[in-house]
Tab-separated table of C-alpha atoms and ligand atoms in Angstrom:
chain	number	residue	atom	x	y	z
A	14	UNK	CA	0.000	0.000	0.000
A	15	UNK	CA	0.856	3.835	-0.746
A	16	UNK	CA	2.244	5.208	2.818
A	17	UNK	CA	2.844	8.685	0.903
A	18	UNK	CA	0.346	11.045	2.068
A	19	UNK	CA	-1.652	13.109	-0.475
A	20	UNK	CA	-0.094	15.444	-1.914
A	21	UNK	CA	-2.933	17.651	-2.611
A	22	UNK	CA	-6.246	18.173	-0.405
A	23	UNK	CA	-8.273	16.096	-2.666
A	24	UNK	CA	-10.372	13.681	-1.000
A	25	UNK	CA	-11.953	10.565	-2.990
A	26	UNK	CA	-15.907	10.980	-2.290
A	27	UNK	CA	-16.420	7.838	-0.947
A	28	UNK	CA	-20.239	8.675	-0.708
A	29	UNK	CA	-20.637	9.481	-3.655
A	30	UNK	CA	-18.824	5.939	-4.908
A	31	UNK	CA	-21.343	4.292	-2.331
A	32	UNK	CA	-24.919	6.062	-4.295
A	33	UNK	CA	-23.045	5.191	-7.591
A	34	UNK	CA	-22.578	1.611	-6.783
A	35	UNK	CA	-26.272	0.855	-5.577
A	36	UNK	CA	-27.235	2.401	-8.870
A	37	UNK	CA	-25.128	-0.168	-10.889
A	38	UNK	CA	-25.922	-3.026	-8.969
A	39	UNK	CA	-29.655	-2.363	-9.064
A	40	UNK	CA	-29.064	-1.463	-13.153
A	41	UNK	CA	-27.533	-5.103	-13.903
A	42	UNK	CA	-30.612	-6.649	-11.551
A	43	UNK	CA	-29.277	-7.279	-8.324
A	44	UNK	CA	-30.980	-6.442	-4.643
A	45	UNK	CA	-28.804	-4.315	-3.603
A	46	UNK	CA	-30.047	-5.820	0.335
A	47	UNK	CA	-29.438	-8.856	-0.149
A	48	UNK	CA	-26.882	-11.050	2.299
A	49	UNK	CA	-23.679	-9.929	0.667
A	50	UNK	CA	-24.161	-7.176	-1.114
A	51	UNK	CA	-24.974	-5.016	1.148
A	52	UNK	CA	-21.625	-3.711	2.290
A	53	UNK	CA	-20.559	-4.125	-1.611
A	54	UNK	CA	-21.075	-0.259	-2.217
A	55	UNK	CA	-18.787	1.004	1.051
A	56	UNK	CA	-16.237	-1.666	-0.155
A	57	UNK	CA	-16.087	-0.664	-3.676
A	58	UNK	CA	-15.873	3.559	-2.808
A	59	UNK	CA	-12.836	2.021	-0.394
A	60	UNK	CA	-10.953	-0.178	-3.073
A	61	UNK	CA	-11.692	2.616	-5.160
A	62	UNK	CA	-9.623	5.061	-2.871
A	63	UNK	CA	-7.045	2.926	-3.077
A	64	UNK	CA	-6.851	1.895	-6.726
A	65	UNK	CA	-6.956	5.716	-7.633
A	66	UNK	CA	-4.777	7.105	-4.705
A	67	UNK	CA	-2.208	8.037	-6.876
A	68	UNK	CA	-4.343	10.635	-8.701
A	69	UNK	CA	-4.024	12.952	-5.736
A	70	UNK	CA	-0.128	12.392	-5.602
A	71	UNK	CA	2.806	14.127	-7.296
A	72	UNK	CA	6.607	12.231	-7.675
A	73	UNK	CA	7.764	15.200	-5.318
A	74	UNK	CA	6.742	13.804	-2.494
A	75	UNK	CA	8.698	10.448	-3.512
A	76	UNK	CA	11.910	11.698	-5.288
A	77	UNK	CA	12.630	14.418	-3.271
A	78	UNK	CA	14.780	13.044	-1.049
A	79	UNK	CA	17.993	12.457	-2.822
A	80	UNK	CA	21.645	11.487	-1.726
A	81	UNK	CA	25.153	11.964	-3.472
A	82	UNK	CA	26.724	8.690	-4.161
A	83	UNK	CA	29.466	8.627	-6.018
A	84	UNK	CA	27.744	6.287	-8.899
A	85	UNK	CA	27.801	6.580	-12.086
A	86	UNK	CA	26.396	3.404	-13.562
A	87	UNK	CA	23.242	1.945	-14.286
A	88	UNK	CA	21.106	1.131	-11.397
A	89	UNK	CA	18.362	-1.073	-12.398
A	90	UNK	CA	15.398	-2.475	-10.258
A	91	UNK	CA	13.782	-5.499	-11.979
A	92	UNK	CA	10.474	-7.044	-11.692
A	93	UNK	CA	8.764	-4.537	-9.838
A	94	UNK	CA	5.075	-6.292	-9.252
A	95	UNK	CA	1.953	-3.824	-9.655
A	96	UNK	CA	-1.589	-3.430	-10.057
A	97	UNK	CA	-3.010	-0.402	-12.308
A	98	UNK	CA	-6.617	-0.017	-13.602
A	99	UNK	CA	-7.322	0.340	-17.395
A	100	UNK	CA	-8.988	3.622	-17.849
A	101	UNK	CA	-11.122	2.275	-20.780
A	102	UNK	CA	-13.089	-0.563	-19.030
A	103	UNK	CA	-12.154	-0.017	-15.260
A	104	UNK	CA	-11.124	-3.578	-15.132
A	105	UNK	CA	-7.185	-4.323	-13.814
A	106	UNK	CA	-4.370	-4.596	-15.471
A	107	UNK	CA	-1.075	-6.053	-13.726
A	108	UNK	CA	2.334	-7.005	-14.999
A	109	UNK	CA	6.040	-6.062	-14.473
A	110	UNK	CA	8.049	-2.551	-14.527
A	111	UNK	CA	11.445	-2.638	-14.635
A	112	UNK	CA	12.957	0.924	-14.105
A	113	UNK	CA	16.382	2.080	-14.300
A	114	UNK	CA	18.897	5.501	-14.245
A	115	UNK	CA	22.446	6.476	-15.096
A	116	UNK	CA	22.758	8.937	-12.091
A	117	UNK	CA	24.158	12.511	-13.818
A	118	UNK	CA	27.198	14.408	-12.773
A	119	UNK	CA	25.339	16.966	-10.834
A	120	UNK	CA	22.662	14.515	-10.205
A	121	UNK	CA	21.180	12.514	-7.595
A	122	UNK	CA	20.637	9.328	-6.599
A	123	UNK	CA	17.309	8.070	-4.990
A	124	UNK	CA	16.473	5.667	-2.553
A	125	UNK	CA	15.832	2.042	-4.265
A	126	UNK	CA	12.495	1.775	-2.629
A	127	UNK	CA	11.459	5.039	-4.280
A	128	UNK	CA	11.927	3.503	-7.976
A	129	UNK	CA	8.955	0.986	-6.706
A	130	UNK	CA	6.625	3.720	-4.646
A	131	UNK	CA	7.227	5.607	-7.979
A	132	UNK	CA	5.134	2.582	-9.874
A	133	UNK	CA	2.642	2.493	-7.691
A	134	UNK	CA	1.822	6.374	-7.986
A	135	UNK	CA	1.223	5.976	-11.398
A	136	UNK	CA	-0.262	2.593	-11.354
A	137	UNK	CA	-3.008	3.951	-8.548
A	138	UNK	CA	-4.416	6.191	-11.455
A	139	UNK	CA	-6.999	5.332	-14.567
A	140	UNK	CA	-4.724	4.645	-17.082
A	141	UNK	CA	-3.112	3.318	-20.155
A	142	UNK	CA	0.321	1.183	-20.413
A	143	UNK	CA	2.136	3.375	-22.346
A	144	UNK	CA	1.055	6.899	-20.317
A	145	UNK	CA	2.064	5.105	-17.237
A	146	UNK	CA	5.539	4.090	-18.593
A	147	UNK	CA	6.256	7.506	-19.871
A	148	UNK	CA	5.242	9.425	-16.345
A	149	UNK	CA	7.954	6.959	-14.934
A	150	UNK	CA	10.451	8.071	-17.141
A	151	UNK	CA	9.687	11.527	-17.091
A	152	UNK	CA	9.318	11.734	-13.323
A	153	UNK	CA	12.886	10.349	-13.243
A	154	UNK	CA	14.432	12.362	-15.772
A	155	UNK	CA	12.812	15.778	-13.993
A	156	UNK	CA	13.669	14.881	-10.162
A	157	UNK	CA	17.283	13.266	-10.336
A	158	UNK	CA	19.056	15.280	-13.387
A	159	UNK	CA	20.151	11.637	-14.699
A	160	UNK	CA	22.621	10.594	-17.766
A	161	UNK	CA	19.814	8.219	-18.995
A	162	UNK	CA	16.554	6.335	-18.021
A	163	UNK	CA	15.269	3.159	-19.162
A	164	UNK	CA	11.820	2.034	-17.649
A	165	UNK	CA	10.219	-1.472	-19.413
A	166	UNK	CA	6.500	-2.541	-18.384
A	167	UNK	CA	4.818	-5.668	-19.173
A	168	UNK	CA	1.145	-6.302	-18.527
A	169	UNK	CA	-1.788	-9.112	-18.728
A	170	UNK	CA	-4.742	-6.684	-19.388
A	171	UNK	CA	-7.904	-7.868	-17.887
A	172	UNK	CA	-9.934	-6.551	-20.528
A	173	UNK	CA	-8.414	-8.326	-22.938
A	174	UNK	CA	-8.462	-11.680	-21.023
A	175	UNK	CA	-12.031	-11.986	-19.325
A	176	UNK	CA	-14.396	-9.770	-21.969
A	177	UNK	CA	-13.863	-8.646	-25.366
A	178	UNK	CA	-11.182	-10.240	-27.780
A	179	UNK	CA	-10.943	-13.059	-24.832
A	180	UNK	CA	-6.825	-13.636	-25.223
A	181	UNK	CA	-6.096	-14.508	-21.403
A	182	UNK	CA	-2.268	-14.888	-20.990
A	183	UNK	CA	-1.507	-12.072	-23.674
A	184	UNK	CA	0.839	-9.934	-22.787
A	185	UNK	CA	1.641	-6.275	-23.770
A	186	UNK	CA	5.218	-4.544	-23.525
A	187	UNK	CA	5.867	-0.667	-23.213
A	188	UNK	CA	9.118	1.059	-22.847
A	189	UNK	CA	10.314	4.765	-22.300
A	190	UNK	CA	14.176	5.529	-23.116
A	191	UNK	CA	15.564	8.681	-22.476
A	192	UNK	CA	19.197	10.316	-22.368
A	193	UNK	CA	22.310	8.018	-22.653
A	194	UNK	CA	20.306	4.724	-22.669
A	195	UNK	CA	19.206	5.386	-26.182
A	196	UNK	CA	22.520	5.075	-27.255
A	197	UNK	CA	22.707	1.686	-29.324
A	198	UNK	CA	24.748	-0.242	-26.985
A	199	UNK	CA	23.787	1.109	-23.557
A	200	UNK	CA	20.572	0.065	-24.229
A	201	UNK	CA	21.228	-3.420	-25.426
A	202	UNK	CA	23.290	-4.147	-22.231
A	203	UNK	CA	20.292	-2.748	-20.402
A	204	UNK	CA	17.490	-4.735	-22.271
A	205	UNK	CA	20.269	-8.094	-21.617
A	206	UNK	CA	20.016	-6.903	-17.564
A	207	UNK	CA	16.367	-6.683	-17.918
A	208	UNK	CA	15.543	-9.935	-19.963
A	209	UNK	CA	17.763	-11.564	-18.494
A	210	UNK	CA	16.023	-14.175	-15.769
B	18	UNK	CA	-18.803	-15.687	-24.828
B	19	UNK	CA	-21.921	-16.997	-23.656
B	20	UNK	CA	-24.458	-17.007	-26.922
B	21	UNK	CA	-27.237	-18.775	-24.956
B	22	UNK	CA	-30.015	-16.314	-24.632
B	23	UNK	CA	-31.064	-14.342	-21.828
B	24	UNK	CA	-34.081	-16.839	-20.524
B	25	UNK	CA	-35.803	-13.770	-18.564
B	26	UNK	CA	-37.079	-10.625	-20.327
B	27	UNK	CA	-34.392	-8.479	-18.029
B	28	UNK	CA	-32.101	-6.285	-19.519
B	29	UNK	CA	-29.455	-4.772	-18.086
B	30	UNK	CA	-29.739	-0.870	-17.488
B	31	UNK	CA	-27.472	0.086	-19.465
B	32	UNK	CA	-27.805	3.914	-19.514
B	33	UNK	CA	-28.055	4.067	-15.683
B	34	UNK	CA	-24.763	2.683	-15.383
B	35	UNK	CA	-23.404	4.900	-17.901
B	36	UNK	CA	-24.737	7.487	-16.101
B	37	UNK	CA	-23.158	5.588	-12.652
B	38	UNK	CA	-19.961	5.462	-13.546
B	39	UNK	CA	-19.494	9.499	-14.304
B	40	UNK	CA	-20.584	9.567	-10.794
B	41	UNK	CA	-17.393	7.620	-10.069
B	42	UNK	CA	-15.203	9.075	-12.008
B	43	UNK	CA	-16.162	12.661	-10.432
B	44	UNK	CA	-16.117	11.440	-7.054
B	45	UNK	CA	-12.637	9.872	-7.387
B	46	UNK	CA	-11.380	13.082	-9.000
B	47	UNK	CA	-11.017	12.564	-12.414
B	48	UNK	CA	-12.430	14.629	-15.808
B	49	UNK	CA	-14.726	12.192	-17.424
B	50	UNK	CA	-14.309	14.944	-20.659
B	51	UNK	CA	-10.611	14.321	-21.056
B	52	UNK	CA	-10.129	12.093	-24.066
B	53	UNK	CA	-9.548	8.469	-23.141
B	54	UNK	CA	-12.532	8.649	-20.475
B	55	UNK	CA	-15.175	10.081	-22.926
B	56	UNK	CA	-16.186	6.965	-23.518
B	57	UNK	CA	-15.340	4.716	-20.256
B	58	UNK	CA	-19.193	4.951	-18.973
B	59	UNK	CA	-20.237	3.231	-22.062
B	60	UNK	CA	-17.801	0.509	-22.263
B	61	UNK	CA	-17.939	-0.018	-18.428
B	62	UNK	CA	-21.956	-0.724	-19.413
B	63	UNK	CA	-21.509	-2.877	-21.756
B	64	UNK	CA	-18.567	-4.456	-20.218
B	65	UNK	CA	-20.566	-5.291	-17.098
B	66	UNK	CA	-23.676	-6.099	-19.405
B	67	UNK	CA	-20.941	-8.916	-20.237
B	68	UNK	CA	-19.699	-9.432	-16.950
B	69	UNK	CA	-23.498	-9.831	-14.900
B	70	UNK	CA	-25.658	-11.702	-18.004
B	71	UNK	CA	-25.663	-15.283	-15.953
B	72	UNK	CA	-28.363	-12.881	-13.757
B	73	UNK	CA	-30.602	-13.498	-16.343
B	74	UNK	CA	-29.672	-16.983	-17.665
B	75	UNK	CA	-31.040	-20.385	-15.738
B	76	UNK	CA	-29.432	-23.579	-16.583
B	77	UNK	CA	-32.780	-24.798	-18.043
B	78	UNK	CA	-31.291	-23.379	-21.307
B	79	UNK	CA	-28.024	-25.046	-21.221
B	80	UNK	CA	-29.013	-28.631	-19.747
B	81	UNK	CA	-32.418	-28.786	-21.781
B	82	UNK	CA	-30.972	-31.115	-24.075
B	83	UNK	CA	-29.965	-33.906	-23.304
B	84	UNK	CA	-28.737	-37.395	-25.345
B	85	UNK	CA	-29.441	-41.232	-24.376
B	86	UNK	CA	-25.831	-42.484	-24.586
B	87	UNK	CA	-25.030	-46.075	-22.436
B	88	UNK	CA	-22.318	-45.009	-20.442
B	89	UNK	CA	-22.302	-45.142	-16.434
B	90	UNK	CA	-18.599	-43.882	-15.708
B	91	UNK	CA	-17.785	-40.445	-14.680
B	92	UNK	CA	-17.582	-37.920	-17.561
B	93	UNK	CA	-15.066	-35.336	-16.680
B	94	UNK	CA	-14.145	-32.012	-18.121
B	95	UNK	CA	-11.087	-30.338	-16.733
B	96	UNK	CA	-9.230	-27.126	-16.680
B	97	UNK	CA	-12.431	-25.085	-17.870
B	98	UNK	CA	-10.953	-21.557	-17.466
B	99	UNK	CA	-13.533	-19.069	-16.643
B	100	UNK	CA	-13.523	-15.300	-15.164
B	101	UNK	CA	-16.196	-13.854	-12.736
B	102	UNK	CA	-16.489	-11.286	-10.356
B	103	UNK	CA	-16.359	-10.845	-6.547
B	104	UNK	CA	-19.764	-9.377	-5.548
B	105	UNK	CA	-18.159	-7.915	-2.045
B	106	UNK	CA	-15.481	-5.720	-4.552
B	107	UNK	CA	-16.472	-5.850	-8.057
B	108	UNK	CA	-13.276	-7.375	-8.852
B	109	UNK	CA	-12.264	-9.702	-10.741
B	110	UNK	CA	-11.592	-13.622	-9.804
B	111	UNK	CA	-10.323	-16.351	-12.033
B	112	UNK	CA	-9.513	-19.406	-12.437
B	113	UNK	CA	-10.240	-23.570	-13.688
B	114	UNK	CA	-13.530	-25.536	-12.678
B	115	UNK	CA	-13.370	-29.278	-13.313
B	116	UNK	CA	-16.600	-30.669	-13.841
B	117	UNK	CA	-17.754	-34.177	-13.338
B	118	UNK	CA	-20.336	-36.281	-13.252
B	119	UNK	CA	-21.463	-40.113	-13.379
B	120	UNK	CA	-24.787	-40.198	-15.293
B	121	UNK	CA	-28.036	-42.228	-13.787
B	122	UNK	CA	-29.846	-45.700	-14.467
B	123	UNK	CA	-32.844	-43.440	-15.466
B	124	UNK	CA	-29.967	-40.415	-16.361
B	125	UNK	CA	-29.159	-38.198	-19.255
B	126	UNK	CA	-26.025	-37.245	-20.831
B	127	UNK	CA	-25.183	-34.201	-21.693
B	128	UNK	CA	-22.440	-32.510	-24.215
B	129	UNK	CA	-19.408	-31.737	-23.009
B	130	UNK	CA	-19.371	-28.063	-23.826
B	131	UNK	CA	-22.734	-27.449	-21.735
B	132	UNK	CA	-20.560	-28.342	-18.363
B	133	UNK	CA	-18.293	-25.485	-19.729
B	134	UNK	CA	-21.103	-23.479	-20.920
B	135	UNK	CA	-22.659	-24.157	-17.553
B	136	UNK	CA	-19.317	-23.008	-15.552
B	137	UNK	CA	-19.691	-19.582	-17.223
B	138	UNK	CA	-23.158	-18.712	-16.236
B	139	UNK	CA	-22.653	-18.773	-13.119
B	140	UNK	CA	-19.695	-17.394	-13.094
B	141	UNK	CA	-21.326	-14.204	-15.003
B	142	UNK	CA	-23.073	-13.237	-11.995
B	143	UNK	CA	-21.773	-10.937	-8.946
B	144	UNK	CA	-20.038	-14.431	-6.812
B	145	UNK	CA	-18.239	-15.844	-4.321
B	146	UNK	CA	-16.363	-18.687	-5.014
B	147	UNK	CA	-17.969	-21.258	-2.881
B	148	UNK	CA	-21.612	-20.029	-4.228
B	149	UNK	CA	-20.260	-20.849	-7.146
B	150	UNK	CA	-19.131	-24.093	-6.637
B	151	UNK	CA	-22.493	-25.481	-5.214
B	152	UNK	CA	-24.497	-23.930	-8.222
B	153	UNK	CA	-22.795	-25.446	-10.544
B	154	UNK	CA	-23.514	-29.034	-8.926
B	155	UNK	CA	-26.731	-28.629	-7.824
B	156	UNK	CA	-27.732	-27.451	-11.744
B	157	UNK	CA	-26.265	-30.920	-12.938
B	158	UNK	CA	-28.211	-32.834	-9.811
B	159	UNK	CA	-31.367	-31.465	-10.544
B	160	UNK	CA	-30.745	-31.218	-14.567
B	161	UNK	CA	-29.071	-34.818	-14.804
B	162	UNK	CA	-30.335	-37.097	-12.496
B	163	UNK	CA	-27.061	-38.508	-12.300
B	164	UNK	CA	-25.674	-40.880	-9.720
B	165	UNK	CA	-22.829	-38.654	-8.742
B	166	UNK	CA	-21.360	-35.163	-9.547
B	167	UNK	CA	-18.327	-33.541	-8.723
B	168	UNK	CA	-17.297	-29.571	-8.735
B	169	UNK	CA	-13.536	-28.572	-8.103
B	170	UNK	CA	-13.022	-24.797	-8.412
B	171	UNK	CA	-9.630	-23.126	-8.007
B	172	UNK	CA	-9.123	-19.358	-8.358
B	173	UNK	CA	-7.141	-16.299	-7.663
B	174	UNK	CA	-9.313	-13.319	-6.128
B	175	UNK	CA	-7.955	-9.953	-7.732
B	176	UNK	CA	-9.388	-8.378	-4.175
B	177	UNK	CA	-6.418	-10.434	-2.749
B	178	UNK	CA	-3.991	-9.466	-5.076
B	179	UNK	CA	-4.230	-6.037	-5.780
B	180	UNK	CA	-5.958	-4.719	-2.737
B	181	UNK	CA	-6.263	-5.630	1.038
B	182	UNK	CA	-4.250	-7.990	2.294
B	183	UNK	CA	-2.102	-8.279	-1.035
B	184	UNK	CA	-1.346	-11.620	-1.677
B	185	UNK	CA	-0.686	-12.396	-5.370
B	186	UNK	CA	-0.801	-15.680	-6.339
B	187	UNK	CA	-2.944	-16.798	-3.543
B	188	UNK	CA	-5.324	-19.328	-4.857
B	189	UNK	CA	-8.604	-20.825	-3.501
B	190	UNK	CA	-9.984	-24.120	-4.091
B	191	UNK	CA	-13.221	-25.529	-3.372
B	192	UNK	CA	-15.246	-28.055	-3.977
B	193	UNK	CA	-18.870	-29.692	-4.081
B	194	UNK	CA	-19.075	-33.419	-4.410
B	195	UNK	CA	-22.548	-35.312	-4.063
B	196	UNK	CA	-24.315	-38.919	-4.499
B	197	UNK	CA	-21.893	-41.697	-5.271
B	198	UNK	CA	-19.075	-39.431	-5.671
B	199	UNK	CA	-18.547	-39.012	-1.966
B	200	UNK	CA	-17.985	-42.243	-0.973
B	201	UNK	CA	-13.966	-42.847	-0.536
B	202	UNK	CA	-12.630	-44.674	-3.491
B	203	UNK	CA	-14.872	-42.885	-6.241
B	204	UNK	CA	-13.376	-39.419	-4.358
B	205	UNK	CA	-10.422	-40.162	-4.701
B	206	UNK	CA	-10.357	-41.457	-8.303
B	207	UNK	CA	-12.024	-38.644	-9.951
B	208	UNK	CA	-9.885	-36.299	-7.208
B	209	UNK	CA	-6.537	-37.697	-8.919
B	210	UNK	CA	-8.165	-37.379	-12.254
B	211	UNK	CA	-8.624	-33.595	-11.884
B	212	UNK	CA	-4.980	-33.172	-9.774
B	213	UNK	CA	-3.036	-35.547	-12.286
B	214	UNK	CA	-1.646	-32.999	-15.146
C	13	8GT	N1	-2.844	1.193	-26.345
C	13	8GT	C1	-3.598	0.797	-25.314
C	13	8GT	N2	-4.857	0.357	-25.557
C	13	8GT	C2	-5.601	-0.011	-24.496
C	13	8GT	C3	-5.143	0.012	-23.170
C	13	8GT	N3	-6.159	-0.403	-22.359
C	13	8GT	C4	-7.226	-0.679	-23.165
C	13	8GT	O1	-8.362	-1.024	-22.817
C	13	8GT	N4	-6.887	-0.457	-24.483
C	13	8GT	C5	-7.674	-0.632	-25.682
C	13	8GT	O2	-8.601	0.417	-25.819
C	13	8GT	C6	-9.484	0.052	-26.872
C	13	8GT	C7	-10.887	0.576	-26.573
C	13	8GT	O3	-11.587	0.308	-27.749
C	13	8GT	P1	-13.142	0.580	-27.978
C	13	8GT	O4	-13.445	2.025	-27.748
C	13	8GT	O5	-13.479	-0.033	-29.299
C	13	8GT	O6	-13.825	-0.218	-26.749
C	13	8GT	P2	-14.321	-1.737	-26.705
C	13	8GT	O7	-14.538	-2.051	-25.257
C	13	8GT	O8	-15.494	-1.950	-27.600
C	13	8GT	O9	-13.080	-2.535	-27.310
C	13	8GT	P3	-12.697	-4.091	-27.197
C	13	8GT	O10	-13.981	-4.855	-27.025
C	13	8GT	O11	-11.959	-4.407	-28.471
C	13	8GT	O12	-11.798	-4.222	-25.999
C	13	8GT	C8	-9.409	-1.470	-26.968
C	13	8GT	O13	-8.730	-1.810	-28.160
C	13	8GT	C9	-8.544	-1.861	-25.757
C	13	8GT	O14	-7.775	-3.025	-25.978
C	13	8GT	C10	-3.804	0.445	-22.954
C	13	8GT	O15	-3.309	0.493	-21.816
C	13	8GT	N5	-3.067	0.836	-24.042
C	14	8GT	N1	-15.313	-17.064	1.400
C	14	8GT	C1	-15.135	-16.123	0.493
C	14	8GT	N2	-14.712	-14.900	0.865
C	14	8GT	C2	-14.559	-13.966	-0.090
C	14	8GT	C3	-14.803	-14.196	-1.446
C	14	8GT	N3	-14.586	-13.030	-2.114
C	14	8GT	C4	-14.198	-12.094	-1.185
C	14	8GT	O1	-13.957	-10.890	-1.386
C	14	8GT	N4	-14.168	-12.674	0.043
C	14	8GT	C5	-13.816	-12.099	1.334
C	14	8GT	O2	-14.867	-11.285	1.803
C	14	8GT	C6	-14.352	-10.578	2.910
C	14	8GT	C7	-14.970	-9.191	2.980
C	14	8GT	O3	-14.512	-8.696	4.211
C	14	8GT	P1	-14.803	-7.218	4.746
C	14	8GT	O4	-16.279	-6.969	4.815
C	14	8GT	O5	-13.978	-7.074	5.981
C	14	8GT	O6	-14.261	-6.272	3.560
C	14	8GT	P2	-12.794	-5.670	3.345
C	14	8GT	O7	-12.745	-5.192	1.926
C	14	8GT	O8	-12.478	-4.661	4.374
C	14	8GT	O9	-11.859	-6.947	3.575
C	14	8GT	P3	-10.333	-7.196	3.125
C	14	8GT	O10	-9.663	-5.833	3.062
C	14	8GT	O11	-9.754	-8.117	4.172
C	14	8GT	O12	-10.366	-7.845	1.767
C	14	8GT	C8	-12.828	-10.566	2.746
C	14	8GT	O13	-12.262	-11.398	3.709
C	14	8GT	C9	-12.628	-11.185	1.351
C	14	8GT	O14	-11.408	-11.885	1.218
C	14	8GT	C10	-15.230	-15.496	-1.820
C	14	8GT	O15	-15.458	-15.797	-2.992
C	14	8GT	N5	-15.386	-16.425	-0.820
């Protein structure tokens, strides 16, 4: 779970989330009073708040705390697990980011941890793959000044596996290069770090 | 998909839940103008028109035919994948039913794709997994008359995963077994049927 605190003073209106789920539930046929639904509407406006947390949040609150290392290599965190929600269908869709930096000569180096909590900000929003894995990169390439950024994402979409086109175990690849890791073979030896199992 | 046909006159609403699901985007902070939700409350309708048509849909239509074939050994289709949703979160859960069954003196037979066809109507419904379960082998009791049935369901619950308690690649298994079926030996036979890969 997100333990960043909002960055701005919007709160989710988990009321509101409550009326609008009633609504659906009666609109597909339910009884909304039945034995087990009727907590379904506070549960929902909670997921809710937590699926789309990172709509009130801004990479500042993550990335600003920075050290000096002396590093000047790639530093790579692999097979970073997360959740998002497809902002077409409002179904999930989960996969893989792998994000990396080449820390700059006047820039910074972050906190591993803060590579992952960067994810999940973006992931906690309605979105699309390939918005998501360009915030990543851009977030990076604004906050820490670096020689190069390489973020890869890989994702089972939900809407394409349990409605629609029905392809479960499909799986969709995104990437955002920036700086130095564009170069031909900085980026191979980074693809080889990330494909590699 | 399903292509049976909806056996009551309901149809889903789909306009109120277009008009639901501006509510939610509003109340978790989002513009539902912005291109790329313009046109989420109408595929969220029609997605969940997908997702919730087993409301509407008895097994009458799916076991109403039935052969005369002389065979008295269990009948067993495994590995059916199917995808429902949670009625406490409105999430996703998915997974494999294997569906048995040892048809009657006096019994019917039915075709093999009606035990998957079967699996997915109840599955299109708001569930939980153990409902599930029993609805699928009480359908093929009362459809079948056979002299044993057995349901094993297995699933990961995206409200597990992504949310809560996060634990991805938790997985849930249940089962309903009834008639000849529960006594020991037949158990265990059709049980090492369904485990054996
Ligand atoms: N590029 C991209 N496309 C996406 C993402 N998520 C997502 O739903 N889509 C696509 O958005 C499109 C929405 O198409 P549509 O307006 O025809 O809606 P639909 O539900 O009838 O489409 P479908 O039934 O083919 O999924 C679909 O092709 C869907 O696969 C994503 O993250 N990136
Ligand atoms: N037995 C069973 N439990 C289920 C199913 N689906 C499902 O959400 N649950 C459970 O229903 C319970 C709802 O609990 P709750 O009213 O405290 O809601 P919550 O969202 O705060 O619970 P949570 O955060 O622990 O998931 C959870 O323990 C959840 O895991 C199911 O198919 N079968």
């Amino acid at each position: 779970m997100n333990q960043t605190p909002p960055s701005t003073g919007f709160q989710v209106d988990q009321p509101r989330i409550r009326a609008a789920v009633r609504e659906i539930l009666e609109a597909i046929g339910e009884d909304p009073e039945r034995e087990g639904l009727q907590d379904t509407p506070a549960r929902v406006a909670k997921a809710y708040s937590e699926f789309f947390s990172g709509l009130h949040e801004t990479p500042d609150d993550i990335l600003g705390t920075t050290f000096d290392i002396d590093h000047s290599e790639l530093v790579l965190v692999k097979d970073i697990p997360f959740y998002s929600t497809c902002e077409h269908h409002l179904v999930p869709f989960h996969g893989t980011a792998h994000v990396g930096y080449i820390p700059g000569d006047d820039g910074h180096v972050t906190g591993l941890s803060k590579l992952a909590r960067l994810v999940e900000l973006y992931a906690r929003r309605p979105q699309v793959q390939e918005r998501l894995t360009t915030q990543i990169a851009e977030a990076l390439c604004e906050h820490l000044d670096p020689r190069g950024v390489i973020v890869v994402v890989e994702c089972e979409h939900m809407c394409m596996s349990m409605r629609g086109v029905q392809k479960p175990g499909a799986r969709t690849v995104t990437s955002a290069v920036r700086g130095q890791l564009r170069e031909t073979a900085t980026r191979a030896e980074a693809m080889s770090l990330i494909l590699g199992k």
